[in-house]
Short mmCIF file of C-alpha atoms and ligand atoms in Angstrom, two decimals:
data_model
loop_
_atom_site.label_atom_id
_atom_site.label_comp_id
_atom_site.label_asym_id
_atom_site.label_seq_id
_atom_site.Cartn_x
_atom_site.Cartn_y
_atom_site.Cartn_z
CA MET X 1 55.22 -30.93 -37.04
CA ARG X 2 58.01 -32.83 -35.33
CA PHE X 3 58.15 -35.51 -32.69
CA ILE X 4 58.93 -33.95 -29.30
CA ARG X 5 61.62 -36.56 -28.71
CA ASP X 6 63.50 -35.16 -31.75
CA ILE X 7 63.02 -31.57 -30.63
CA HIS X 8 64.40 -32.52 -27.21
CA ALA X 9 67.35 -34.40 -28.70
CA GLY X 10 68.31 -31.23 -30.59
CA LYS X 11 68.08 -29.08 -27.45
CA GLU X 12 70.04 -31.60 -25.41
CA ALA X 13 72.77 -31.72 -28.04
CA ALA X 14 72.96 -27.92 -27.88
CA GLY X 15 73.19 -28.07 -24.05
CA LYS X 16 69.89 -26.20 -23.65
CA PRO X 17 66.78 -27.04 -21.61
CA THR X 18 63.57 -28.00 -23.41
CA LEU X 19 60.84 -25.51 -22.59
CA SER X 20 57.14 -26.33 -22.80
CA PHE X 21 53.82 -24.73 -21.87
CA GLU X 22 50.60 -26.50 -20.93
CA PHE X 23 47.19 -25.01 -21.72
CA PHE X 24 43.61 -26.05 -21.08
CA PRO X 25 40.64 -25.60 -23.47
CA PHE X 26 38.90 -22.28 -22.81
CA LYS X 27 35.21 -22.28 -22.00
CA THR X 28 34.02 -19.08 -23.68
CA PRO X 29 34.58 -17.16 -26.94
CA GLU X 30 36.13 -14.36 -24.84
CA GLY X 31 38.56 -16.88 -23.33
CA GLU X 32 39.48 -18.02 -26.82
CA ALA X 33 40.02 -14.45 -28.05
CA THR X 34 42.26 -13.62 -25.08
CA PHE X 35 44.24 -16.84 -25.48
CA PHE X 36 44.97 -16.51 -29.19
CA GLY X 37 45.09 -12.71 -29.23
CA LYS X 38 47.20 -12.03 -26.15
CA THR X 39 48.32 -14.94 -23.98
CA LEU X 40 49.85 -17.18 -26.61
CA PRO X 41 51.50 -14.37 -28.62
CA SER X 42 53.19 -13.08 -25.46
CA LEU X 43 54.29 -16.60 -24.40
CA MET X 44 55.72 -17.18 -27.88
CA THR X 45 58.30 -14.47 -27.15
CA ALA X 46 59.96 -16.99 -24.79
CA LYS X 47 60.49 -19.30 -27.80
CA PRO X 48 58.98 -22.47 -26.30
CA ASP X 49 60.00 -25.80 -27.83
CA TYR X 50 56.51 -27.27 -27.65
CA ALA X 51 53.11 -26.88 -25.99
CA SER X 52 50.46 -29.28 -24.75
CA VAL X 53 46.68 -29.03 -24.38
CA THR X 54 44.71 -30.91 -21.73
CA TYR X 55 41.76 -33.23 -22.30
CA GLY X 56 38.64 -32.69 -20.20
CA ALA X 57 37.17 -35.30 -17.88
CA GLY X 58 35.10 -37.87 -19.72
CA GLY X 59 36.09 -36.57 -23.14
CA THR X 60 34.13 -33.35 -22.63
CA THR X 61 36.72 -31.28 -24.47
CA ARG X 62 37.56 -33.86 -27.11
CA GLU X 63 36.88 -31.67 -30.16
CA LYS X 64 38.19 -28.57 -28.43
CA THR X 65 41.51 -30.16 -27.50
CA LEU X 66 42.21 -31.28 -31.05
CA GLU X 67 41.00 -27.97 -32.52
CA ILE X 68 43.22 -25.90 -30.22
CA VAL X 69 46.26 -28.09 -30.87
CA GLU X 70 45.69 -27.72 -34.62
CA CYS X 71 45.33 -23.93 -34.32
CA ILE X 72 48.49 -23.52 -32.23
CA GLN X 73 50.43 -25.65 -34.70
CA ASN X 74 49.08 -23.99 -37.86
CA ASP X 75 48.85 -20.36 -36.73
CA PHE X 76 51.89 -20.21 -34.45
CA GLY X 77 54.13 -22.94 -35.90
CA LEU X 78 54.58 -24.50 -32.44
CA THR X 79 54.60 -28.29 -32.12
CA THR X 80 51.80 -29.18 -29.71
CA MET X 81 50.94 -32.41 -27.93
CA ALA X 82 47.30 -33.41 -27.41
CA HIS X 83 46.48 -34.98 -24.04
CA LEU X 84 44.21 -38.03 -24.33
CA THR X 85 42.58 -40.02 -21.52
CA CYS X 86 40.90 -43.44 -21.30
CA VAL X 87 37.90 -42.10 -19.34
CA ARG X 88 34.59 -43.28 -20.85
CA HIS X 89 36.20 -44.27 -24.12
CA THR X 90 36.23 -47.65 -25.81
CA ARG X 91 39.25 -48.76 -27.73
CA ALA X 92 37.36 -48.06 -30.99
CA GLU X 93 36.54 -44.50 -29.89
CA ILE X 94 40.18 -43.89 -29.01
CA GLY X 95 41.08 -45.18 -32.48
CA GLY X 96 38.64 -42.65 -34.00
CA ILE X 97 40.11 -39.78 -31.97
CA LEU X 98 43.60 -40.75 -33.12
CA ASP X 99 42.45 -40.85 -36.76
CA GLU X 100 41.06 -37.35 -36.32
CA ALA X 101 44.26 -36.19 -34.58
CA ALA X 102 46.39 -37.55 -37.42
CA LYS X 103 44.16 -35.79 -39.98
CA ARG X 104 44.74 -32.52 -38.14
CA GLY X 105 48.51 -32.95 -38.32
CA ILE X 106 48.94 -33.85 -34.64
CA ARG X 107 52.02 -36.02 -34.05
CA ASN X 108 52.38 -36.14 -30.26
CA ILE X 109 49.98 -37.58 -27.69
CA LEU X 110 50.20 -37.50 -23.88
CA ALA X 111 48.74 -40.90 -22.98
CA LEU X 112 46.79 -40.72 -19.71
CA ARG X 113 44.36 -42.82 -17.80
CA GLY X 114 42.47 -39.73 -16.61
CA ASP X 115 40.63 -39.15 -13.38
CA PRO X 116 37.17 -40.54 -12.68
CA PRO X 117 34.33 -37.99 -12.83
CA PRO X 118 33.87 -36.15 -9.48
CA GLY X 119 32.41 -38.36 -6.76
CA GLU X 120 33.10 -41.61 -8.63
CA ASN X 121 35.85 -44.19 -8.27
CA TRP X 122 37.92 -45.17 -11.26
CA ALA X 123 36.24 -47.86 -13.35
CA GLN X 124 37.45 -49.15 -16.68
CA THR X 125 34.99 -48.53 -19.53
CA GLU X 126 33.81 -51.77 -21.13
CA GLY X 127 35.91 -52.26 -24.23
CA GLY X 128 38.31 -49.56 -23.06
CA PHE X 129 41.63 -49.41 -21.24
CA GLU X 130 42.29 -49.81 -17.55
CA TYR X 131 45.69 -48.13 -17.35
CA ALA X 132 47.58 -45.53 -19.35
CA SER X 133 50.18 -48.20 -20.14
CA GLU X 134 47.59 -49.97 -22.33
CA LEU X 135 47.03 -46.74 -24.24
CA VAL X 136 50.80 -46.44 -24.74
CA THR X 137 50.89 -49.94 -26.21
CA TYR X 138 47.91 -49.13 -28.43
CA LEU X 139 49.59 -45.94 -29.68
CA ARG X 140 52.81 -47.80 -30.40
CA GLU X 141 51.04 -50.60 -32.26
CA ARG X 142 49.16 -48.04 -34.32
CA GLY X 143 52.30 -45.99 -35.03
CA GLY X 144 52.65 -42.41 -36.23
CA PHE X 145 52.67 -40.65 -32.86
CA GLY X 146 55.30 -39.58 -30.38
CA VAL X 147 54.10 -40.62 -26.92
CA GLY X 148 54.39 -38.92 -23.54
CA VAL X 149 53.17 -40.14 -20.14
CA ALA X 150 52.54 -38.65 -16.69
CA GLY X 151 54.84 -39.21 -13.70
CA PHE X 152 54.22 -38.48 -10.02
CA PRO X 153 57.19 -37.38 -7.90
CA GLU X 154 55.15 -37.99 -4.72
CA GLY X 155 53.52 -41.15 -6.09
CA HIS X 156 50.00 -41.28 -7.52
CA MET X 157 47.15 -40.84 -5.05
CA ASP X 158 45.34 -44.06 -6.05
CA CYS X 159 48.36 -46.31 -5.77
CA ALA X 160 47.73 -48.52 -2.76
CA GLY X 161 51.31 -49.83 -2.76
CA GLY X 162 52.76 -46.33 -2.20
CA ARG X 163 55.24 -44.18 -4.05
CA GLU X 164 57.67 -46.82 -5.26
CA ALA X 165 54.91 -49.11 -6.48
CA ASP X 166 53.56 -46.21 -8.56
CA TRP X 167 57.03 -45.46 -9.89
CA ARG X 168 57.38 -49.09 -10.96
CA HIS X 169 54.15 -48.67 -12.95
CA LEU X 170 55.71 -45.58 -14.52
CA VAL X 171 58.74 -47.64 -15.54
CA GLY X 172 56.27 -50.09 -17.12
CA LYS X 173 54.65 -47.28 -19.12
CA VAL X 174 58.00 -46.05 -20.40
CA ASN X 175 59.10 -49.58 -21.27
CA ARG X 176 55.98 -49.99 -23.38
CA GLY X 177 57.27 -47.18 -25.57
CA ALA X 178 56.82 -43.71 -24.07
CA ASP X 179 59.35 -41.15 -25.30
CA LEU X 180 59.08 -38.74 -22.40
CA VAL X 181 57.58 -38.22 -18.95
CA ILE X 182 56.00 -35.01 -17.66
CA THR X 183 55.57 -34.78 -13.91
CA GLN X 184 52.68 -33.70 -11.81
CA MET X 185 53.27 -30.35 -10.10
CA PHE X 186 55.46 -30.54 -6.99
CA PHE X 187 56.93 -27.97 -4.62
CA ASP X 188 59.82 -29.85 -3.07
CA ASN X 189 62.58 -30.60 -5.58
CA ALA X 190 63.75 -33.52 -3.44
CA ASP X 191 60.65 -35.40 -4.66
CA TYR X 192 61.63 -34.83 -8.29
CA PHE X 193 65.26 -35.89 -7.75
CA ARG X 194 64.16 -39.03 -5.87
CA LEU X 195 61.97 -40.07 -8.82
CA ALA X 196 64.69 -39.15 -11.33
CA GLY X 197 67.19 -41.31 -9.39
CA PHE X 198 64.76 -44.23 -9.25
CA LEU X 199 64.15 -44.08 -13.01
CA ARG X 200 67.89 -43.89 -13.69
CA GLU X 201 68.49 -46.98 -11.52
CA GLN X 202 65.80 -48.81 -13.50
CA GLY X 203 67.56 -47.98 -16.76
CA VAL X 204 65.00 -45.43 -17.95
CA THR X 205 66.57 -42.90 -20.31
CA ALA X 206 63.42 -41.03 -21.40
CA PRO X 207 63.54 -37.40 -20.22
CA LEU X 208 61.65 -36.55 -17.03
CA PHE X 209 60.30 -33.02 -17.52
CA PRO X 210 59.43 -31.32 -14.22
CA GLY X 211 55.94 -29.78 -14.13
CA ILE X 212 56.05 -26.32 -12.56
CA ILE X 213 53.09 -24.24 -11.51
CA PRO X 214 53.50 -20.53 -10.77
CA VAL X 215 51.28 -20.02 -7.73
CA SER X 216 49.08 -16.94 -7.92
CA SER X 217 46.54 -17.63 -5.19
CA ALA X 218 46.79 -19.46 -1.87
CA GLY X 219 43.24 -20.82 -2.13
CA GLN X 220 43.72 -22.05 -5.67
CA ILE X 221 46.92 -23.92 -4.87
CA ARG X 222 45.28 -25.62 -1.88
CA LYS X 223 42.47 -26.78 -4.15
CA PHE X 224 44.83 -28.06 -6.86
CA SER X 225 47.11 -29.82 -4.43
CA ALA X 226 44.16 -31.55 -2.76
CA MET X 227 42.93 -32.68 -6.18
CA CYS X 228 46.23 -34.06 -7.41
CA GLY X 229 48.00 -35.02 -4.18
CA ALA X 230 50.88 -32.53 -4.42
CA THR X 231 52.13 -31.37 -1.02
CA VAL X 232 52.56 -27.65 -0.44
CA PRO X 233 55.43 -27.28 2.07
CA GLU X 234 54.32 -25.68 5.31
CA ALA X 235 56.79 -22.78 5.09
CA PHE X 236 55.56 -21.85 1.59
CA ALA X 237 51.89 -22.21 2.60
CA SER X 238 52.44 -19.95 5.66
CA ARG X 239 54.21 -17.34 3.53
CA LEU X 240 51.25 -17.29 1.13
CA ASP X 241 48.75 -17.13 4.00
CA ALA X 242 50.58 -14.19 5.56
CA LEU X 243 50.12 -12.23 2.32
CA GLY X 244 46.35 -12.60 2.59
CA ASP X 245 44.38 -10.86 -0.17
CA ASP X 246 47.31 -8.93 -1.60
CA ALA X 247 47.10 -10.53 -5.05
CA GLU X 248 50.23 -8.87 -6.39
CA ALA X 249 52.34 -9.91 -3.38
CA VAL X 250 51.04 -13.49 -3.63
CA ARG X 251 51.93 -13.59 -7.31
CA ASP X 252 55.43 -12.22 -6.64
CA CYS X 253 55.90 -14.83 -3.92
CA GLY X 254 54.83 -17.57 -6.35
CA ILE X 255 57.26 -16.25 -8.97
CA ASP X 256 60.16 -16.19 -6.49
CA TYR X 257 59.38 -19.71 -5.31
CA ALA X 258 59.11 -21.16 -8.82
CA THR X 259 62.25 -19.31 -9.96
CA ALA X 260 64.29 -20.87 -7.14
CA GLN X 261 62.75 -24.28 -7.87
CA CYS X 262 63.53 -24.07 -11.60
CA ARG X 263 67.05 -22.80 -11.03
CA GLU X 264 67.93 -25.76 -8.82
CA LEU X 265 66.23 -28.25 -11.15
CA LEU X 266 68.22 -27.03 -14.15
CA ASP X 267 71.48 -26.73 -12.20
CA ARG X 268 71.10 -30.34 -11.09
CA GLY X 269 70.37 -31.78 -14.50
CA ALA X 270 66.62 -31.60 -15.21
CA PRO X 271 66.24 -31.85 -19.02
CA GLY X 272 63.83 -28.92 -19.27
CA LEU X 273 60.82 -27.20 -17.71
CA HIS X 274 57.12 -27.80 -18.33
CA PHE X 275 54.93 -24.92 -17.11
CA TYR X 276 51.34 -25.35 -16.03
CA THR X 277 50.46 -21.90 -17.39
CA LEU X 278 46.75 -21.93 -16.44
CA ASN X 279 46.39 -20.00 -19.72
CA LYS X 280 48.24 -17.01 -18.28
CA SER X 281 51.53 -15.53 -19.39
CA GLN X 282 52.78 -12.97 -16.90
CA SER X 283 54.23 -15.18 -14.13
CA VAL X 284 55.77 -17.68 -16.55
CA LEU X 285 57.49 -14.91 -18.51
CA ARG X 286 58.87 -13.33 -15.34
CA ILE X 287 60.20 -16.69 -14.10
CA LEU X 288 61.91 -17.31 -17.44
CA ASP X 289 63.33 -13.81 -17.38
CA ASN X 290 64.72 -14.40 -13.86
CA LEU X 291 66.34 -17.59 -15.16
CA GLY X 292 67.86 -15.84 -18.16
CA LEU X 293 65.66 -17.93 -20.47
CA GLY X 294 63.21 -15.17 -21.41
P1 LIG F 1 48.12 -44.68 -14.90
O1 LIG F 1 49.53 -44.67 -15.31
O2 LIG F 1 47.21 -45.65 -15.56
O3 LIG F 1 48.06 -44.89 -13.32
C1 LIG F 1 46.83 -44.80 -12.62
C2 LIG F 1 46.94 -45.53 -11.29
O4 LIG F 1 47.02 -46.94 -11.54
C3 LIG F 1 48.22 -45.17 -10.51
O5 LIG F 1 47.90 -45.22 -9.15
C4 LIG F 1 49.19 -46.29 -10.88
O6 LIG F 1 50.16 -46.51 -9.86
C5 LIG F 1 48.24 -47.47 -11.00
N1 LIG F 1 48.70 -48.49 -11.95
C6 LIG F 1 49.25 -48.30 -13.17
N2 LIG F 1 49.53 -49.46 -13.77
C7 LIG F 1 49.12 -50.43 -12.91
C8 LIG F 1 49.14 -51.86 -12.94
N3 LIG F 1 49.62 -52.53 -14.00
N4 LIG F 1 48.63 -52.54 -11.89
C9 LIG F 1 48.14 -51.87 -10.79
N5 LIG F 1 48.10 -50.52 -10.71
C10 LIG F 1 48.59 -49.82 -11.76
N6 LIG F 1 43.83 -35.72 -16.50
C11 LIG F 1 42.88 -35.42 -17.40
O7 LIG F 1 41.72 -35.81 -17.22
N7 LIG F 1 43.16 -34.68 -18.52
C12 LIG F 1 44.41 -34.22 -18.78
O8 LIG F 1 44.65 -33.57 -19.80
C13 LIG F 1 45.45 -34.51 -17.84
N8 LIG F 1 46.73 -34.10 -18.06
C14 LIG F 1 47.72 -34.45 -17.18
C15 LIG F 1 49.02 -34.06 -17.44
C16 LIG F 1 50.06 -34.40 -16.58
C17 LIG F 1 51.47 -33.97 -16.89
C18 LIG F 1 49.76 -35.12 -15.38
C19 LIG F 1 50.88 -35.45 -14.42
C20 LIG F 1 48.46 -35.52 -15.11
C21 LIG F 1 47.43 -35.21 -16.00
N9 LIG F 1 46.11 -35.61 -15.78
C22 LIG F 1 45.12 -35.29 -16.69
C23 LIG F 1 45.75 -36.35 -14.56
C24 LIG F 1 45.84 -37.88 -14.75
O9 LIG F 1 44.97 -38.30 -15.77
C25 LIG F 1 45.42 -38.51 -13.41
O10 LIG F 1 46.37 -38.23 -12.41
C26 LIG F 1 45.11 -40.01 -13.44
O11 LIG F 1 44.50 -40.38 -12.20
C27 LIG F 1 46.34 -40.88 -13.61
O12 LIG F 1 46.72 -40.91 -14.90
P2 LIG F 1 47.97 -41.79 -15.40
O13 LIG F 1 48.03 -41.60 -16.85
O14 LIG F 1 49.17 -41.50 -14.59
O15 LIG F 1 47.43 -43.26 -15.04
#
């Protein structure tokens, strides 16, 4: 499998956006059967450039994440990045996970600090890493992996110094050797363009891939945005509320919103699109179809 930075360089040279899909480890055998039997095959029709698979809080999905990445790569021929967090891991454990990842043919890692378990504040594990930037350095010293990091168009929730202080930490992560940045979900493109402008001014050339979530439920998006600090604009929230329990209308509204968001992002120079698929295909495929990328 290839480094994502090389895949992106090829797309950029061809004047095309880099398209990626994010998945999370399923919890049941039925979930697995649906994912590999239906969801992924239908998403593959959009010819994604790469995928990524999340890593559960506290390493709870460690084996699963690596297994799923390996399966997607081997059975579908799609380069896939494994997310990895510092939560409850020592440096030695991280080294072991990376050995295992390398054995499974994984070549790209999204280096994250991770969130503390629910109800707890972030605390560095003894013998572990405090910030994602330290994991980036560790990955670079070790070699053999392409490295991605997370970026926050509205600033990260824990950053006491505010948005720009967080963005400066992001610049630090990239300068330690990250090849690419994937953003947290956002609903106001102005936030993305502000971060992109800041990174440009700081001399960062790594691509900033916007993270897009197709909204399919008003309640769900409120929960997600509260968890990750993404603001849902009032007008969009009211539109969703007005649709009440009409699931199809809410989904259509989410598709229209994300289509408009993606269109403007690409028109104004975003290097690609990263979809938070929530292991579903329908909305993503319709958005790509609307954009002429299906
Ligand atoms: P860091 O870059 O370490 O930043 C954490 C906080 O510390 C920020 O507030 C930052 O401003 C601050 N900071 C950084 N460096 C310094 C410094 N030197 N001094 C002082 N403060 C500093 N979570 C999961 O558990 N599993 C996943 O699979 C997962 N995937 C994600 C994918 C994407 C694309 C995104 C955007 C997020 C994902 N997350 C995931 C969530 C992420 O782990 C959390 O948001 C976490 O709280 C921050 O991770 P980070 O890697 O950005 O941390």
